[in-house]
Structure formats: structure tokens, C-alpha cells
């Protein structure tokens, strides 16, 4: 059941985790107890910090602040019994907190800032000039590990393990560095999706004000995969020298592929797997030679995957190989398996990851510090090489990830609803009052969000507001002097 007062006058909203043209699946799994969730919203959800973030300094008393800013931000709630509320807006933090505690949403999504209050859009929907439209939106990316299913052999679908999760680490390292060094963005928040991927929020003022074309240009810059799900060769690297971005990414990809991925996925010990790799090589004489070596069942002291990868590299990059296309095959293979995947065309063909949330301003993405509704409420087994099944996971919190230490992030160790409730129950009798989040299992994530992301962001926003106001005053003064 979807509740909305009027159709969006611009174009359909794109909801986190929903493919365009398909009916959203708002089904809440068995075992996700709304009473437990209500306890979380009463005791643990960081309302003040979320409001500060979404206000971008406009909640202050400076004359340059836009008092309507937060009230024009769209939120959406997925409630129990598949009730979905779009175009929710709130005047201040108290209004937001009251609504969440009262309605107890199983999922909270955040959308753009509109030109008018989303709740009042029906008054503008039929007017000329399309008054109701998105005017600001963070540049956002949604990276889903299930879109790597053709190159990971340990898990499929929503399952994830310690062998394949590092693909998300590679994505964070490559994209975060590019956004900072190549585009000059500073205020970037990475968040664990709560299940099988990561979300990226680029929050600089210049990022929030990008139009759809500019967002698409950034995605095109980051794009490497050119094929589709039926293409044998999905990556082609051209030129005598790599572009600095590709060269920098190649270092990350090479380290991970050679030191971990080749071994964890047993890429060369299974004939079906190594045949996929041989198909990427354009020189039939090389593939025949390698196939002959690998069909020989001779035992080696070293791991067979390492040995065969070394043989492939030697034949492709030896001095007698004059063709650049052949020599480039080594990098192309590594990029095919481990580079972040992009879908540049449409939302409903998620062949490569970065399902195209980034190209449009009106995308809704799950809020940080939500509880993922599809991870139940039961104890999770230890994170291991064996896949963690969805049925065994339990109410994981969508916590921020520090990109500087993303290789240390373990999705199985994030705070969970059941753990937080346990901590609440362990409090001494009579210790009423608000809970200090820093003293809970959310503490590390909460501190990172506040000190490393929110405080620098708000400082920058304050400077931007003051500078814009000073320029406006100066312009007004200049016009009066005439």
C-alpha cells in the first residue's frame, strides 16, 4: 500500500533498492518486532545530529540562514503492514522526532530539498513553470555486492562473507579518492547499507547543487566497464599511458586482486572459472599455451592459483608481446573482477553496480542509523569464509564507515538492534534519563559521524552562509551607492 497525496509533477521517484518500473517490495520479514524498533527510536536514534546534517547550517540565527530549508526536505517512511508514506516533511528536529517515535517506520528514506514544502506540493502541481521541483540533493551512490555475482564464487545474491566483502572496500577506496582528489569534494559520508552494500553521500554545497547532467558527467568519469552481462570482455583500457585516475585505481585493484581475490575465489583452480579469464585474451596462441599448461595436473609447492596467475602474466607481458592490447590484458582482467561497477543507462538494468542513483536529484536513499528491516532479530553467526545467510542476521544498524580505515570494517560486527536492547536491559535499576550513545555499541560509529563528518561539514556550511550573506549585503550596498 502506497500513500501519497498527489503524483510527483517532475518524474517518478527512485527509491533505494527499488528497480524502476517495478512495484516496490515493502514486505517486512517475520520476526522484525515493531515494539523493539520503537524502543530503538526512543533511546538510540540520533535525531539532533541528523537534523543538524540535513539543515546544513540553516538552523542557526545568522541572518543569512534559510529558515525554510529543512522543512523543504523530503523524507519517506515505510511503516508496518506495507504502508509507504512519501513526501513527508518536518519543520524542525522536534517535529521529526515526534513523527518517527509515533509512526515507528521500519525504514526511513531521505530525498531532495524541494522548491516548496513537499507536503504542500499539491497546491503547485498544476501551476505553470513546474514550481514543485528538486533544487538540492546530495550526490549519492548505492553500491550493491550482488551486482558482482558473475565474479564472486563464494556467495550469491544477498549473501556476503569475508572473501567477497572486500570488493566493497575496493569500491570505497577508489571512489572516495577520486571524489576528493579529482573533483575537490571534502564532505563525504560512507554508510553500510545494513545488508549487502554501501551508500555514499557527497554533501559539499557544490555537490548538492549539481544538475542531472553534471551528475551524469561524474559517473561517466568513474565509468570503466563498457560491456553488458553477455559481453565476454567488459573492460578495455586504451592508450600508451593510463589516465592518472585509472593508474591510481590500478594500484588498489592490483594489490587486492593478487594478494587476496585470486586465492579467496580460487580463480584458477576450477576450469569453468579460468576459461572465463582465457576468453578475455585476444591472442589464441597464448590461450592455447596456457590451457595446455593448466590441464596438466602436476602438483606444485605453491598455491595453484598463484602459479597460474603468474604464468598468465608472464606470457602476456613478456618482451616478445608487442601488441599493447595483449599486454593490457593483465590490467583488464583485474579491473573486470574487482573495479566498482557502474550502470550508465537505466535504473532497471543493474548489470554493474552503482545502480544509477547518482544521475538524478530525486532519488531517495536509506537514512544512516536506520535498522535494516530485512535482517531480522536473531543472533548472527561469526563472520567467516562461509556465507552469512539473511535468515541468520538480525537488525543491523546502517552505521557510517571511515574510508581511511574501510579495510577494517566487518559487516558482521556492526551494532544490532538485539545487542542495543541487551545493553539497555543491562543498565542498573534507577538509571533513568537519556542514554549516552557514546557508551553503547553505537559509540564508535556515532563519534565518527559527529567528529569526522558532521563538525567539519557544519563549519564549512557556516562559512558559506556568512560569505554568501556578506556578498549579498555588499551587492545591495553597491546598488544603493548608485
Tab-separated table of C-alpha atoms in Angstrom, residues 117-286:
chain	number	residue	atom	x	y	z
A	117	UNK	CA	7.351	22.118	1.248
A	118	UNK	CA	6.693	18.604	-0.161
A	119	UNK	CA	3.543	18.318	1.936
A	120	UNK	CA	2.145	21.335	0.088
A	121	UNK	CA	3.125	20.190	-3.401
A	122	UNK	CA	-0.491	19.639	-4.488
A	123	UNK	CA	-1.005	23.397	-4.395
A	124	UNK	CA	1.719	23.818	-7.022
A	125	UNK	CA	1.451	20.606	-9.019
A	126	UNK	CA	-0.617	22.021	-11.872
A	127	UNK	CA	0.871	25.503	-11.978
A	128	UNK	CA	2.955	26.820	-14.846
A	129	UNK	CA	6.713	26.772	-14.512
A	130	UNK	CA	6.844	23.491	-12.566
A	131	UNK	CA	7.144	25.241	-9.193
A	132	UNK	CA	7.442	21.962	-7.272
A	133	UNK	CA	10.847	20.617	-8.216
A	134	UNK	CA	14.018	19.358	-6.511
A	135	UNK	CA	16.566	22.130	-6.033
A	136	UNK	CA	19.236	20.403	-3.919
A	137	UNK	CA	20.320	16.837	-3.391
A	138	UNK	CA	23.476	15.170	-2.168
A	139	UNK	CA	25.393	13.332	-4.866
A	140	UNK	CA	24.669	9.754	-3.807
A	141	UNK	CA	25.854	6.299	-4.825
A	142	UNK	CA	24.401	2.929	-3.857
A	143	UNK	CA	26.845	0.047	-4.326
A	144	UNK	CA	25.399	-3.461	-4.037
A	145	UNK	CA	27.621	-6.523	-3.795
A	146	UNK	CA	25.000	-8.694	-5.515
A	147	UNK	CA	25.966	-6.960	-8.754
A	148	UNK	CA	29.311	-8.753	-8.542
A	149	UNK	CA	27.678	-12.181	-8.691
A	150	UNK	CA	29.310	-13.028	-12.016
A	151	UNK	CA	32.799	-12.685	-10.490
A	152	UNK	CA	32.377	-13.881	-6.900
A	153	UNK	CA	32.045	-17.611	-6.358
A	154	UNK	CA	31.734	-17.755	-2.579
A	155	UNK	CA	28.272	-16.150	-2.345
A	156	UNK	CA	25.301	-15.113	-4.417
A	157	UNK	CA	22.514	-12.591	-4.050
A	158	UNK	CA	22.182	-11.108	-0.586
A	159	UNK	CA	24.748	-13.438	0.977
A	160	UNK	CA	28.125	-11.974	1.865
A	161	UNK	CA	31.266	-13.281	3.514
A	162	UNK	CA	34.807	-12.236	4.374
A	163	UNK	CA	36.017	-13.381	0.946
A	164	UNK	CA	33.773	-11.083	-1.097
A	165	UNK	CA	33.016	-8.141	1.222
A	166	UNK	CA	36.460	-6.592	0.434
A	167	UNK	CA	35.052	-5.795	-3.021
A	168	UNK	CA	33.132	-3.053	-1.200
A	169	UNK	CA	36.385	-1.913	0.408
A	170	UNK	CA	37.971	-1.555	-3.036
A	171	UNK	CA	34.967	0.450	-4.233
A	172	UNK	CA	35.185	2.801	-1.253
A	173	UNK	CA	38.930	3.374	-1.681
A	174	UNK	CA	38.743	4.066	-5.414
A	175	UNK	CA	35.637	6.243	-5.454
A	176	UNK	CA	36.392	8.172	-2.282
A	177	UNK	CA	39.863	9.114	-3.538
A	178	UNK	CA	38.503	10.189	-6.932
A	179	UNK	CA	35.759	12.318	-5.405
A	180	UNK	CA	38.253	14.090	-3.153
A	181	UNK	CA	41.320	14.399	-5.386
A	182	UNK	CA	39.770	14.715	-8.844
A	183	UNK	CA	36.592	16.667	-8.034
A	184	UNK	CA	37.630	18.501	-4.881
A	185	UNK	CA	34.814	17.254	-2.655
A	186	UNK	CA	35.555	17.197	1.066
A	187	UNK	CA	32.409	16.201	2.942
A	188	UNK	CA	31.732	12.590	2.036
A	189	UNK	CA	29.844	10.105	4.197
A	190	UNK	CA	30.075	6.366	3.566
A	191	UNK	CA	27.385	4.244	5.221
A	192	UNK	CA	26.910	0.491	5.490
A	193	UNK	CA	23.536	-0.310	3.932
A	194	UNK	CA	22.758	-2.784	6.702
A	195	UNK	CA	22.788	-5.799	4.446
A	196	UNK	CA	24.962	-6.234	1.378
A	197	UNK	CA	26.399	-2.930	0.246
A	198	UNK	CA	27.418	0.631	0.954
A	199	UNK	CA	25.957	4.081	0.344
A	200	UNK	CA	27.937	7.215	-0.407
A	201	UNK	CA	26.662	10.733	0.370
A	202	UNK	CA	28.659	13.622	-1.126
A	203	UNK	CA	27.477	16.622	0.882
A	204	UNK	CA	29.527	19.630	-0.274
A	205	UNK	CA	27.389	22.578	-1.345
A	206	UNK	CA	28.637	22.336	-4.905
A	207	UNK	CA	27.725	18.639	-4.989
A	208	UNK	CA	24.212	19.235	-3.648
A	209	UNK	CA	23.545	21.812	-6.352
A	210	UNK	CA	24.688	19.705	-9.321
A	211	UNK	CA	22.080	19.248	-12.016
A	212	UNK	CA	21.324	15.849	-13.550
A	213	UNK	CA	23.715	16.374	-16.450
A	214	UNK	CA	26.601	17.251	-14.162
A	215	UNK	CA	25.889	14.211	-12.007
A	216	UNK	CA	25.919	12.028	-15.102
A	217	UNK	CA	29.275	13.519	-16.129
A	218	UNK	CA	30.827	12.482	-12.805
A	219	UNK	CA	29.505	8.946	-13.208
A	220	UNK	CA	30.884	8.819	-16.763
A	221	UNK	CA	34.282	9.873	-15.450
A	222	UNK	CA	34.272	6.992	-12.972
A	223	UNK	CA	32.957	4.506	-15.516
A	224	UNK	CA	35.277	1.728	-16.729
A	225	UNK	CA	33.048	-1.248	-17.555
A	226	UNK	CA	31.750	-0.989	-21.116
A	227	UNK	CA	30.108	-4.345	-21.720
A	228	UNK	CA	26.881	-5.932	-20.541
A	229	UNK	CA	26.077	-9.188	-18.788
A	230	UNK	CA	26.565	-11.124	-22.055
A	231	UNK	CA	29.875	-9.498	-23.010
A	232	UNK	CA	32.998	-11.627	-22.699
A	233	UNK	CA	35.225	-8.584	-22.354
A	234	UNK	CA	33.821	-5.907	-20.051
A	235	UNK	CA	36.856	-3.635	-19.674
A	236	UNK	CA	39.079	-2.113	-22.359
A	237	UNK	CA	41.997	0.064	-21.245
A	238	UNK	CA	43.461	2.112	-24.091
A	239	UNK	CA	46.436	4.410	-24.581
A	240	UNK	CA	50.188	4.104	-24.082
A	241	UNK	CA	49.818	5.548	-20.581
A	242	UNK	CA	46.979	5.353	-18.073
A	243	UNK	CA	44.956	8.403	-17.141
A	244	UNK	CA	46.037	9.357	-13.568
A	245	UNK	CA	42.670	8.197	-12.198
A	246	UNK	CA	42.987	4.799	-13.908
A	247	UNK	CA	46.617	4.481	-12.838
A	248	UNK	CA	45.753	5.251	-9.235
A	249	UNK	CA	42.838	2.813	-9.305
A	250	UNK	CA	45.050	0.129	-10.864
A	251	UNK	CA	47.291	0.177	-7.795
A	252	UNK	CA	44.331	-0.520	-5.497
A	253	UNK	CA	42.913	-3.174	-7.802
A	254	UNK	CA	46.247	-4.961	-8.290
A	255	UNK	CA	47.028	-5.196	-4.578
A	256	UNK	CA	43.641	-6.637	-3.718
A	257	UNK	CA	43.360	-8.939	-6.737
A	258	UNK	CA	46.794	-10.515	-6.394
A	259	UNK	CA	47.058	-10.676	-2.625
A	260	UNK	CA	43.510	-11.746	-1.771
A	261	UNK	CA	40.982	-12.206	-4.549
A	262	UNK	CA	42.833	-14.787	-6.664
A	263	UNK	CA	43.154	-17.002	-3.609
A	264	UNK	CA	39.813	-16.386	-1.901
A	265	UNK	CA	37.822	-17.061	-5.076
A	266	UNK	CA	40.057	-19.885	-6.387
A	267	UNK	CA	40.017	-18.265	-9.802
A	268	UNK	CA	42.443	-20.679	-11.459
A	269	UNK	CA	41.729	-23.987	-9.720
A	270	UNK	CA	38.405	-24.504	-11.475
A	271	UNK	CA	38.261	-24.955	-15.252
A	272	UNK	CA	34.986	-23.049	-15.710
A	273	UNK	CA	36.449	-20.079	-13.855
A	274	UNK	CA	39.774	-19.880	-15.635
A	275	UNK	CA	38.104	-20.384	-19.012
A	276	UNK	CA	36.241	-17.105	-18.392
A	277	UNK	CA	39.608	-15.438	-17.956
A	278	UNK	CA	41.135	-17.054	-21.045
A	279	UNK	CA	38.227	-15.748	-23.123
A	280	UNK	CA	39.367	-12.190	-22.324
A	281	UNK	CA	42.735	-12.735	-24.043
A	282	UNK	CA	42.702	-11.771	-27.765
A	283	UNK	CA	45.691	-13.930	-28.749
A	284	UNK	CA	44.668	-17.545	-29.395
A	285	UNK	CA	48.261	-18.831	-29.271
A	286	UNK	CA	48.613	-17.572	-25.699
